Coordinates of C-alpha atoms and ligand atoms in Angstrom, one line a residue:
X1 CA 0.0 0.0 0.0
X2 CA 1.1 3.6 -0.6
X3 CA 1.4 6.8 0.8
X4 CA -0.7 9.3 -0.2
X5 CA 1.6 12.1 0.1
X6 CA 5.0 13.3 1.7
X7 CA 3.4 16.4 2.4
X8 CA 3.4 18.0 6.4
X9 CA 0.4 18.3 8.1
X10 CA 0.0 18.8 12.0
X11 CA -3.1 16.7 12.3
X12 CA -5.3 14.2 10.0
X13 CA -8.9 14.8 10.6
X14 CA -11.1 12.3 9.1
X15 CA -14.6 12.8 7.9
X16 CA -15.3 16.1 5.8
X17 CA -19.1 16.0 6.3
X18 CA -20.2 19.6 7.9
X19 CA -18.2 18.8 11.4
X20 CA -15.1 18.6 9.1
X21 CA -15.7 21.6 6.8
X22 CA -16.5 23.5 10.0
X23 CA -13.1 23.1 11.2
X24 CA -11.2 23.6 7.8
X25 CA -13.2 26.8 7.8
X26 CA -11.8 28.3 11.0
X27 CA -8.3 27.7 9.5
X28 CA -9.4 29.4 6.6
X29 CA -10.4 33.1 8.4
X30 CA -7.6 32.3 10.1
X31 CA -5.5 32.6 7.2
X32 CA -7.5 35.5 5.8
X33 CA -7.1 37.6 9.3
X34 CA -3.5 36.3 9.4
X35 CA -4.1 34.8 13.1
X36 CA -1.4 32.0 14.8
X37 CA -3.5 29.2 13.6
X38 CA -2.8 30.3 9.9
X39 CA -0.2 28.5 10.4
X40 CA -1.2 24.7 11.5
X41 CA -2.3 22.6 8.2
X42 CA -4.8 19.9 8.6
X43 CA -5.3 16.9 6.1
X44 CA -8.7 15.7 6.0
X45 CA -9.9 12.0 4.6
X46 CA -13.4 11.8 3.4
X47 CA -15.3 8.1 2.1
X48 CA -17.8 10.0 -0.3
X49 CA -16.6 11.4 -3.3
X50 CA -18.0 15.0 -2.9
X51 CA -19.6 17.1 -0.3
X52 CA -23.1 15.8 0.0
X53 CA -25.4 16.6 3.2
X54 CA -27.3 13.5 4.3
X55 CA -27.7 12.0 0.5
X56 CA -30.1 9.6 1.2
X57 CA -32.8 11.8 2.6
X58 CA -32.3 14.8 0.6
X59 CA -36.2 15.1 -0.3
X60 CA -38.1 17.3 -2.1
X61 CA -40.5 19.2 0.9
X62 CA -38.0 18.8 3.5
X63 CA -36.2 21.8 5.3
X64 CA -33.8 22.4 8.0
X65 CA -34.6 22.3 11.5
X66 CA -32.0 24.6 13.2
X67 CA -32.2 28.3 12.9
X68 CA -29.6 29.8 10.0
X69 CA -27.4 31.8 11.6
X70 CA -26.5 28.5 13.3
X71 CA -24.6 27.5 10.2
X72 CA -20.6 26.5 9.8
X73 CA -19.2 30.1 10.5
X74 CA -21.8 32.4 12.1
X75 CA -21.7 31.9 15.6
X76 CA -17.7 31.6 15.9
X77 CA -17.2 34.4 13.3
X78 CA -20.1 36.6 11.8
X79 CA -17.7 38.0 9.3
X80 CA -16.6 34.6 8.2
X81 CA -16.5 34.5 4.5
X82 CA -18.4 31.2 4.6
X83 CA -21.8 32.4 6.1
X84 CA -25.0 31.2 5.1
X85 CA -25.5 35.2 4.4
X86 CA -22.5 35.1 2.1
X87 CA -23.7 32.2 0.1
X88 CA -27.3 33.5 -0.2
X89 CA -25.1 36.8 -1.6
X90 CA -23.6 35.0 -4.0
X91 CA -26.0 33.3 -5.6
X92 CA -28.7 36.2 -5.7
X93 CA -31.0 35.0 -3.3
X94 CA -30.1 37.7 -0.4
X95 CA -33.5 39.5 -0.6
X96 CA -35.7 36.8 -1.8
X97 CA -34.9 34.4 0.7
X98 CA -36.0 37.2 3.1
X99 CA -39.4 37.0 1.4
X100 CA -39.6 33.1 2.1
X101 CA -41.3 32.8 5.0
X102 CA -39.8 29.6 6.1
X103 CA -36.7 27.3 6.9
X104 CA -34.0 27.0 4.4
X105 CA -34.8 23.6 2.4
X106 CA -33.0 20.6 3.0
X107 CA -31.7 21.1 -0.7
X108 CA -30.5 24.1 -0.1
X109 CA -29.0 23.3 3.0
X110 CA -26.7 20.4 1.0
X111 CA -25.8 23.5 -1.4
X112 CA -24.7 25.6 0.9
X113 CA -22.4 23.1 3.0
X114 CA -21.1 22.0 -0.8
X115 CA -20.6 25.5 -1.7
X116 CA -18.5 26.3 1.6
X117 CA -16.8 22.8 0.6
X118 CA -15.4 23.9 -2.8
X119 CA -14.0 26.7 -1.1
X120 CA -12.0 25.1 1.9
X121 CA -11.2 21.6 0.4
X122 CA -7.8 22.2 -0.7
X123 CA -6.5 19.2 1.5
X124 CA -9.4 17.2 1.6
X125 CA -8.5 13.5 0.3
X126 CA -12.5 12.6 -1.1
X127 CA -13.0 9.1 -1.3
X128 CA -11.2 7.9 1.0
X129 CA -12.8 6.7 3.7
X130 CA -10.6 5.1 6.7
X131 CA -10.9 1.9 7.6
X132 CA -7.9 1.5 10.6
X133 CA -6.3 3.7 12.3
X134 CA -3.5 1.7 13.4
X135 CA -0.9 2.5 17.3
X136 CA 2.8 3.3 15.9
X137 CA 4.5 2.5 18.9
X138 CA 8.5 3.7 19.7
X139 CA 10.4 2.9 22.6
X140 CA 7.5 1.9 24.4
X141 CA 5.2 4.6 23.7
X142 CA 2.5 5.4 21.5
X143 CA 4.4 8.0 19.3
X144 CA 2.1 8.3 16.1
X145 CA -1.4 6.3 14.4
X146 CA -1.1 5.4 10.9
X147 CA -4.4 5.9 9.4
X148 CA -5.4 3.7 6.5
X149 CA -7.4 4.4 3.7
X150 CA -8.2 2.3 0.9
X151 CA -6.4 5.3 -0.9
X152 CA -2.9 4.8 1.0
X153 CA -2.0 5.5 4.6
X154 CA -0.9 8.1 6.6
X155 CA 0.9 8.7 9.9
X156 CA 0.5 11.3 12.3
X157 CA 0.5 12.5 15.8
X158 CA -2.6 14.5 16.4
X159 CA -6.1 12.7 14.9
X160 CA -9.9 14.5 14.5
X161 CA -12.9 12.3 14.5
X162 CA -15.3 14.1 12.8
X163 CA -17.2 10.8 11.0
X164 CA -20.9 11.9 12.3
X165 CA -23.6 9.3 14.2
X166 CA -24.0 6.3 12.5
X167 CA -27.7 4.6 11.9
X168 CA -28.7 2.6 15.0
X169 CA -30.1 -0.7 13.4
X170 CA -31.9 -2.7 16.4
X171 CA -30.4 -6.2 16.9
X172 CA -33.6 -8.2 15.5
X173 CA -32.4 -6.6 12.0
X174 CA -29.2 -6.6 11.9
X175 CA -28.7 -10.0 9.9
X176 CA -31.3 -9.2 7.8
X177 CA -29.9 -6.0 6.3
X178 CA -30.6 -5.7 2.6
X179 CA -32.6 -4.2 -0.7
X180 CA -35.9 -5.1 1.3
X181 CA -34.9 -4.3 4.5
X182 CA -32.5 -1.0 5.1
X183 CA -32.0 1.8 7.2
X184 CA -33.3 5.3 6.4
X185 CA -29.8 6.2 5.5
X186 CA -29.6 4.3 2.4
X187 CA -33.1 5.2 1.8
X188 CA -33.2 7.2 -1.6
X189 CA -30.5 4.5 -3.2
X190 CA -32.7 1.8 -2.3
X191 CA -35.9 2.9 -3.8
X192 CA -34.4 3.8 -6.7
X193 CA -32.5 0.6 -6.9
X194 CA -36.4 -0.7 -7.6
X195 CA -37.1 1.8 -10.7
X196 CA -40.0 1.6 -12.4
X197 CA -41.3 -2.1 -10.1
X198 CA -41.5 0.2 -6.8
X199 CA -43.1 -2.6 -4.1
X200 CA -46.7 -2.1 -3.0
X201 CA -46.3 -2.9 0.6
X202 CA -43.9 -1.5 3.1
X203 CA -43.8 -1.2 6.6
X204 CA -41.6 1.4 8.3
X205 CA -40.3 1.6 11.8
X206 CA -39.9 4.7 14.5
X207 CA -41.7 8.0 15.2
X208 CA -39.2 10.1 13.9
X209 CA -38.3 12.9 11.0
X210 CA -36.5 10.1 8.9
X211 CA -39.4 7.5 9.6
X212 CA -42.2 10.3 8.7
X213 CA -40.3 11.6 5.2
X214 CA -39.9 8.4 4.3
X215 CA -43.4 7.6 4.4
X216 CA -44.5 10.5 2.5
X217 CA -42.3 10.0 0.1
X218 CA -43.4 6.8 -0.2
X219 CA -46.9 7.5 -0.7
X220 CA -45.7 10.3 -3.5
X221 CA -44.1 7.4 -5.6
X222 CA -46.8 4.8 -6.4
X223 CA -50.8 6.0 -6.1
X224 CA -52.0 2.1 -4.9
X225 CA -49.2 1.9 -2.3
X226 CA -49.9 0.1 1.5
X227 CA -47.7 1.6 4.1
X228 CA -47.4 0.2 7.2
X229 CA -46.2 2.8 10.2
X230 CA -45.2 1.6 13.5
X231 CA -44.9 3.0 16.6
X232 CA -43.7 2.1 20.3
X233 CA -45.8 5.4 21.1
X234 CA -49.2 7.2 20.3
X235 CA -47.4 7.6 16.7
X236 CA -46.0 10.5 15.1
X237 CA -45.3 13.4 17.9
X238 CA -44.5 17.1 17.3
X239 CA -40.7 17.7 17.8
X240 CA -40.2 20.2 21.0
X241 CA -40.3 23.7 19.8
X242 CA -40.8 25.6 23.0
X243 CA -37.6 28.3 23.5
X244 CA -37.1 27.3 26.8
X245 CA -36.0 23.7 26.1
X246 CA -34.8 24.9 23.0
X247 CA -32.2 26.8 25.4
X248 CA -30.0 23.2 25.3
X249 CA -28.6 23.9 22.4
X250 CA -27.0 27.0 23.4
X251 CA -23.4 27.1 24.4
X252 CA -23.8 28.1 28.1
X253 CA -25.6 24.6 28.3
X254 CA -22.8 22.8 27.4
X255 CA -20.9 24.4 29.7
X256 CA -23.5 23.2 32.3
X257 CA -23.6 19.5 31.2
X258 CA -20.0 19.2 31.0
X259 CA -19.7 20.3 35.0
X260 CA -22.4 17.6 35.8
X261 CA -21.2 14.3 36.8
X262 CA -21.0 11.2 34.8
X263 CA -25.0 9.9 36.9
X264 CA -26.6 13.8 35.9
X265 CA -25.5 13.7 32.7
X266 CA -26.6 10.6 32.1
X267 CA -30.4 11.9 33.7
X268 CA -30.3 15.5 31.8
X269 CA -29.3 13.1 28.1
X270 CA -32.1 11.0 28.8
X271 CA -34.4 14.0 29.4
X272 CA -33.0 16.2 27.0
X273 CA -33.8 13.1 23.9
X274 CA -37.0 12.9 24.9
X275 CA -38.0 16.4 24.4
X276 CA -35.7 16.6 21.0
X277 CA -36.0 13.7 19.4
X278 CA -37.8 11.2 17.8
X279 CA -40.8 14.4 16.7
X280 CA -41.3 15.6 13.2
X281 CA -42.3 19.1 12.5
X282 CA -46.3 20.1 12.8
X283 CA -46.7 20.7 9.1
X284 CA -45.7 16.6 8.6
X285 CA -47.8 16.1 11.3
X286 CA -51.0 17.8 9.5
X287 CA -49.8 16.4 5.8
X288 CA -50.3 12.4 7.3
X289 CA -53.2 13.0 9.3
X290 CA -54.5 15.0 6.6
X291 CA -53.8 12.1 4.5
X292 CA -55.0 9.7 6.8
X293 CA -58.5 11.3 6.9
X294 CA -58.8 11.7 3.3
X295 CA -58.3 8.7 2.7
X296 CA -61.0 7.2 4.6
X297 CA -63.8 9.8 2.7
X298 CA -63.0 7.6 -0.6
X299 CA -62.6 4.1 1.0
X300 CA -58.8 4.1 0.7
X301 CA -56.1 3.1 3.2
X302 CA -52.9 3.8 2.2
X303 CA -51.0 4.7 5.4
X304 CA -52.1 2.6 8.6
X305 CA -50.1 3.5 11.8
X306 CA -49.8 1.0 14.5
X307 CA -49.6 2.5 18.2
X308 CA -47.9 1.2 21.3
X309 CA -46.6 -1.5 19.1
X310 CA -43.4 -3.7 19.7
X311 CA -42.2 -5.6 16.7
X312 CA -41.5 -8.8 18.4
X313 CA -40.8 -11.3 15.1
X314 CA -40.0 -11.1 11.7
X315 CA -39.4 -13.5 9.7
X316 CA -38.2 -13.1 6.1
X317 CA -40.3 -14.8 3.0
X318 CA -40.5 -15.3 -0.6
X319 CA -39.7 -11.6 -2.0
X320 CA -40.8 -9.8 1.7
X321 CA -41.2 -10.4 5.4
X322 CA -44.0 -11.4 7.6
X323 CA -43.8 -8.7 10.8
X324 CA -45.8 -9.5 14.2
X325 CA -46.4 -6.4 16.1
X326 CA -47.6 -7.0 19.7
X327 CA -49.0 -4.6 21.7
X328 CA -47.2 -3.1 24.5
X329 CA -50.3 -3.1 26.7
X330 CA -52.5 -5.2 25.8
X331 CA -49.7 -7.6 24.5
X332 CA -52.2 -8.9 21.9
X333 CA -50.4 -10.1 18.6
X334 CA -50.8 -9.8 14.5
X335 CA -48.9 -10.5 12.0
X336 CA -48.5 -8.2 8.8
X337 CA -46.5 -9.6 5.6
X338 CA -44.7 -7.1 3.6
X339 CA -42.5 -6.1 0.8
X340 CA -40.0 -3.8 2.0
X341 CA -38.7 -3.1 5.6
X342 CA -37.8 0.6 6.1
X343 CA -36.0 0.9 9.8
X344 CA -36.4 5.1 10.8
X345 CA -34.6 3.8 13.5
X346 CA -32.2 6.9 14.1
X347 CA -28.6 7.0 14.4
X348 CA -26.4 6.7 18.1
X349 CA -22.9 7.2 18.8
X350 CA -20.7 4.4 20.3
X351 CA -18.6 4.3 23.5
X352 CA -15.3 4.2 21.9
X353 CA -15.7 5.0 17.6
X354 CA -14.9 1.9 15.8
X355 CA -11.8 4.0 14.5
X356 CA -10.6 4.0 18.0
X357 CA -10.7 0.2 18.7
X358 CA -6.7 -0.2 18.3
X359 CA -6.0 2.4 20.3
X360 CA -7.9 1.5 23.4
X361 CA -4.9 0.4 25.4
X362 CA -4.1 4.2 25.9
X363 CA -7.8 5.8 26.1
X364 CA -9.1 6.4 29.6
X365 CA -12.6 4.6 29.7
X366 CA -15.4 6.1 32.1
X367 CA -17.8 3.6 34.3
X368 CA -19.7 2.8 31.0
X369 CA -16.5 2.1 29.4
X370 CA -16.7 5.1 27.5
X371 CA -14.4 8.0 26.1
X372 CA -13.5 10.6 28.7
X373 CA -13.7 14.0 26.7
X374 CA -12.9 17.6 28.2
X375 CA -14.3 20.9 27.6
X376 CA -11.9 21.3 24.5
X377 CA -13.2 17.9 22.9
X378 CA -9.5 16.3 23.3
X379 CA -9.8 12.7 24.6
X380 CA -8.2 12.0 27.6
X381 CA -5.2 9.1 27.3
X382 CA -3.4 7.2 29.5
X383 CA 0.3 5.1 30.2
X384 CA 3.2 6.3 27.6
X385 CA 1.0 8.5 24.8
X386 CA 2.2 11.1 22.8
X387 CA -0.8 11.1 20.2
X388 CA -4.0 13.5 20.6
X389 CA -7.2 12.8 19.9
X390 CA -10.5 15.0 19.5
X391 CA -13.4 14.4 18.8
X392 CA -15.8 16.4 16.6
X393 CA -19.4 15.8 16.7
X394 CA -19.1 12.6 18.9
X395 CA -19.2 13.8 22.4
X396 CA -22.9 13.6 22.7
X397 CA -22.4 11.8 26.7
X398 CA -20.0 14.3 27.5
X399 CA -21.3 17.8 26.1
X400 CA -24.9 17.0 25.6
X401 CA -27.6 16.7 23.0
X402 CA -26.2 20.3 21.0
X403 CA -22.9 18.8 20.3
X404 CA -24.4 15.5 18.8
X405 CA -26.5 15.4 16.0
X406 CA -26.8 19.3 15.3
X407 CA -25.4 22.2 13.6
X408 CA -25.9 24.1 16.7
X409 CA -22.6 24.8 18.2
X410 CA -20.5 23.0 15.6
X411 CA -19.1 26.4 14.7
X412 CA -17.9 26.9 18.0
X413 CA -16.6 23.4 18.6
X414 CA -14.4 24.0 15.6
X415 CA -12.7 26.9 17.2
X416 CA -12.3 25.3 20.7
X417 CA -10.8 22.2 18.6
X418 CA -8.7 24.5 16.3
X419 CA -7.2 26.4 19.3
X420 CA -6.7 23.3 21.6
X421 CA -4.9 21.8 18.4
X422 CA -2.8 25.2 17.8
X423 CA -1.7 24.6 21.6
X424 CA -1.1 20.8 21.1
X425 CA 1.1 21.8 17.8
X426 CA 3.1 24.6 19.5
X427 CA 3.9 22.9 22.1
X428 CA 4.7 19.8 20.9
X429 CA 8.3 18.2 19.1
X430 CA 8.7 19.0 15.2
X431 CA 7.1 15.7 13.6
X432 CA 8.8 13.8 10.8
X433 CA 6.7 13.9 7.1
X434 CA 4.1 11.9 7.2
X435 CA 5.2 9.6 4.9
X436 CA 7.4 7.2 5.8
Ligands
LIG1 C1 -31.8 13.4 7.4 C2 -31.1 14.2 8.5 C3 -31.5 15.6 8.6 C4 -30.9 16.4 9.6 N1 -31.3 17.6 9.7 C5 -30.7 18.4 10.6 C6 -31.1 19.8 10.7 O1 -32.0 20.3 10.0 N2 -30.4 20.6 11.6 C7 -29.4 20.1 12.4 O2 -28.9 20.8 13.3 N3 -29.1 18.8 12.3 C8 -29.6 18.0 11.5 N4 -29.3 16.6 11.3 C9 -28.2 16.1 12.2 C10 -26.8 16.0 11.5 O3 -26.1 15.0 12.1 C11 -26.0 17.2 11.4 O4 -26.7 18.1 10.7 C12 -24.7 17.1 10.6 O5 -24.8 16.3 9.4 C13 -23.6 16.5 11.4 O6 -22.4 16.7 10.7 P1 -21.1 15.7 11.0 O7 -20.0 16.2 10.1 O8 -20.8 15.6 12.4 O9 -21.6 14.3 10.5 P2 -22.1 13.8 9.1 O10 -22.9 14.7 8.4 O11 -22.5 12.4 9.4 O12 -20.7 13.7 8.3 C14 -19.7 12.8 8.6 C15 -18.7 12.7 7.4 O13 -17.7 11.8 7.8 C16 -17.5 10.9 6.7 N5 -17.0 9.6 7.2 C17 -17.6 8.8 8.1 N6 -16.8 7.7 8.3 C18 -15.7 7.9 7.6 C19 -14.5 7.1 7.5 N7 -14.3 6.0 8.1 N8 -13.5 7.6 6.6 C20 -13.7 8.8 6.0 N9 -14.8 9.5 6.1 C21 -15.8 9.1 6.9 C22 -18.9 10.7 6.1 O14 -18.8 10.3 4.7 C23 -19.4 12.1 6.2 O15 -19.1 12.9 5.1 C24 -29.9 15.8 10.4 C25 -29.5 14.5 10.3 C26 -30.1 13.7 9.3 C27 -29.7 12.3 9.2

């Protein structure tokens, strides 16, 4: 295998999704305000070929569900270059975007994290996603990782993981991953993979944004489709849009959650999901009750939703799968036979990133066994290490729901990363090219 390049660079970071870009982009005003950290250069290994936000779901009637000034820039550096402002500028849509009314589209979300792509991914290595990141160990002591790409491989002292969430796929389903039974995050190449014989009977899974777009884009493709929705709750609930709770994804509440210990983070988490996720917005809401209601004037069924159901078999047959839902209550049983198994099962983040497996040896674990992260994102290590890690966009146990699975604070996660790096770099020995 080769290396990619001879070229210096203080710190790999892989994943170039919006966590990523974030970061390249604080180097970037850094470089146009001339600042210290103009100086540190960062390579960065993405799997996809281009910059693409969430492919699979990138739907026609979906929008974004964060406020825009929360975008990669804005709330580090208002007079970043790479502002949602600046690209609305630049493509003539200042004013009438103004006149819109609502959120940005999902669409035009994915443009505008592309667009601030192009212009910061100068030492982004696109497809090339990472499969090991392997311990280089002198003298007794973790001295460098190489990181492996299908590409070539790399070696370096100072490592971001910046790879997002990945889709949480229950255990029941696991072996039964396929065309006819996927995860919402291969959704769009899945259906497509069907073309013009789209299957009349599906059945998704979860409560969700992912599980409710699915099924109304669903119901868009084929006019005799059967959908089958099912719920461990009442069904399809309106996401938390209250600005009080809302308040957790400001920064001073990381702050908070980061002082709590390990027991009251775990609490505030499991109070804070409950309010955030798993909800779809109140105009979904309306569309498939709407639907729903509709439907039943002309003697139609297309969507049926299932409440307090469990899915507690399934069994695959012939070109589908025969599902038994039993109620949680009641615990009564059916059975409903389907083509296609959509899971808008979510996405989690693990203890220790797969990535991370090889280097365990040298991570302090909490009592769950799980990374121990400061303020600044680094990963705390242990025994003879001169490698640093950070995380970026993975810290959900340790900073709370805002630094998981939202563009909230990523801005400013970037900068505490960048500057904790700039330390790291300053202070450290002059490293030897990262090829070997
Ligand atoms: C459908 C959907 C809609 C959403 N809408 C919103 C919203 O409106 N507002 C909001 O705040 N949040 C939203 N989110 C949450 C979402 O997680 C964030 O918006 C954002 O995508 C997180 O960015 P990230 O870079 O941390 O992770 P990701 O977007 O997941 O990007 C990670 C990147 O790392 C790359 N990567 C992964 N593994 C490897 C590897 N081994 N080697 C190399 N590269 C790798 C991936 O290809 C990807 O490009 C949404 C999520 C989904 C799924």
């Amino acid at each position: 295998m080769e290396h990619l390049s001879a070229q210096h660079s203080d710190a790999i970071c892989i994943g170039f999704g919006p966590a990523g870009i974030a970061l390249s982009c604080v180097f970037e005003d850094a470089r146009d305000d001339n600042t210290p950290l103009a100086r540190l250069s960062l390579r960065y290994l993405e799997s996809a070929a281009e910059t693409q936000w969430h492919p699979e779901l990138l739907l026609t009637g979906t929008d974004i569900n964060h406020h825009v000034f929360r975008d990669l820039v804005t709330p580090r550096n208002p007079r970043s270059r790479f502002s949602f402002a600046m690209y609305l500028k630049s493509q003539g849509r200042l004013f009438d975007f103004g006149l819109l009314g609502r959120p940005a589209s999902r669409h035009e979300w994915s443009d505008y994290v592309a667009w601030v792509s192009r212009q910061v991914d100068a030492h982004t290595h696109f497809s090339a996603p990472v499969s090991e990141v392997l311990p280089i160990i002198r003298n007794g002591r973790l001295s460098q990782v190489r990181v492996d790409t299908a590409q070539g491989r790399f070696t370096t002292r100072n490592l971001v993981l910046s790879t997002g969430s990945v889709p949480r796929v229950p255990e029941a389903f696991q072996g039964l991953l396929g065309p006819r039974l996927f995860h919402t995050s291969q959704f769009l190449s899945r259906v497509q993979a069907f073309g013009e014989q789209l299957p009349k009977r599906w059945l998704v899974v979860g409560s969700g944004q992912s599980a409710s777009e699915s099924v109304l884009e669903l119901l868009s493709r084929r006019s005799d489709i059967e959908v089958h929705s099912v719920h461990r709750s009442a069904g399809f609930k309106l996401t938390q849009l209250g600005q009080f709770p809302n308040r957790v994804f400001a920064p001073d509440h990381v702050d908070y959650f980061h002082s709590l210990s390990h027991a009251e983070r775990h609490t505030f988490l499991d109070w804070s999901r409950s309010t955030n996720y798993a909800g779809i917005d109140p105009d979904e809401s309306s569309k498939l009750f709407s639907l729903i209601y509709e439907d039943r004037i002309t003697g139609r069924e297309r969507l049926r939703t299932y409440a307090y159901r469990a899915i507690s078999a399934i069994e695959q047959i012939a070109e589908g799968y025969r599902v038994t839902l039993t109620d949680s209550f009641s615990q009564r049983s059916e059975v409903v036979e389907v083509d296609v198994v959509v899971l808008g099962t979510g996405f989690q983040q693990h203890l220790i990133p797969p990535l991370l497996s090889n280097l365990q040896p040298w991570l302090q674990a909490d009592i769950d066994g799980g990374l121990v992260i400061d303020r600044d994102y680094h990963v705390a290590t242990q025994g003879e290490c001169d490698v640093q890690v950070w995380v970026n966009g993975l810290s959900e146990r340790s900073h709370g729901i805002s630094d998981s699975q939202s563009f909230s604070l990523m801005a400013l996660r970037a900068e505490r990363i960048a500057n904790a790096l700039g330390r790291a770099v300053s202070v450290a020995q002059p490293q030897p090219a990262l090829a070997e």
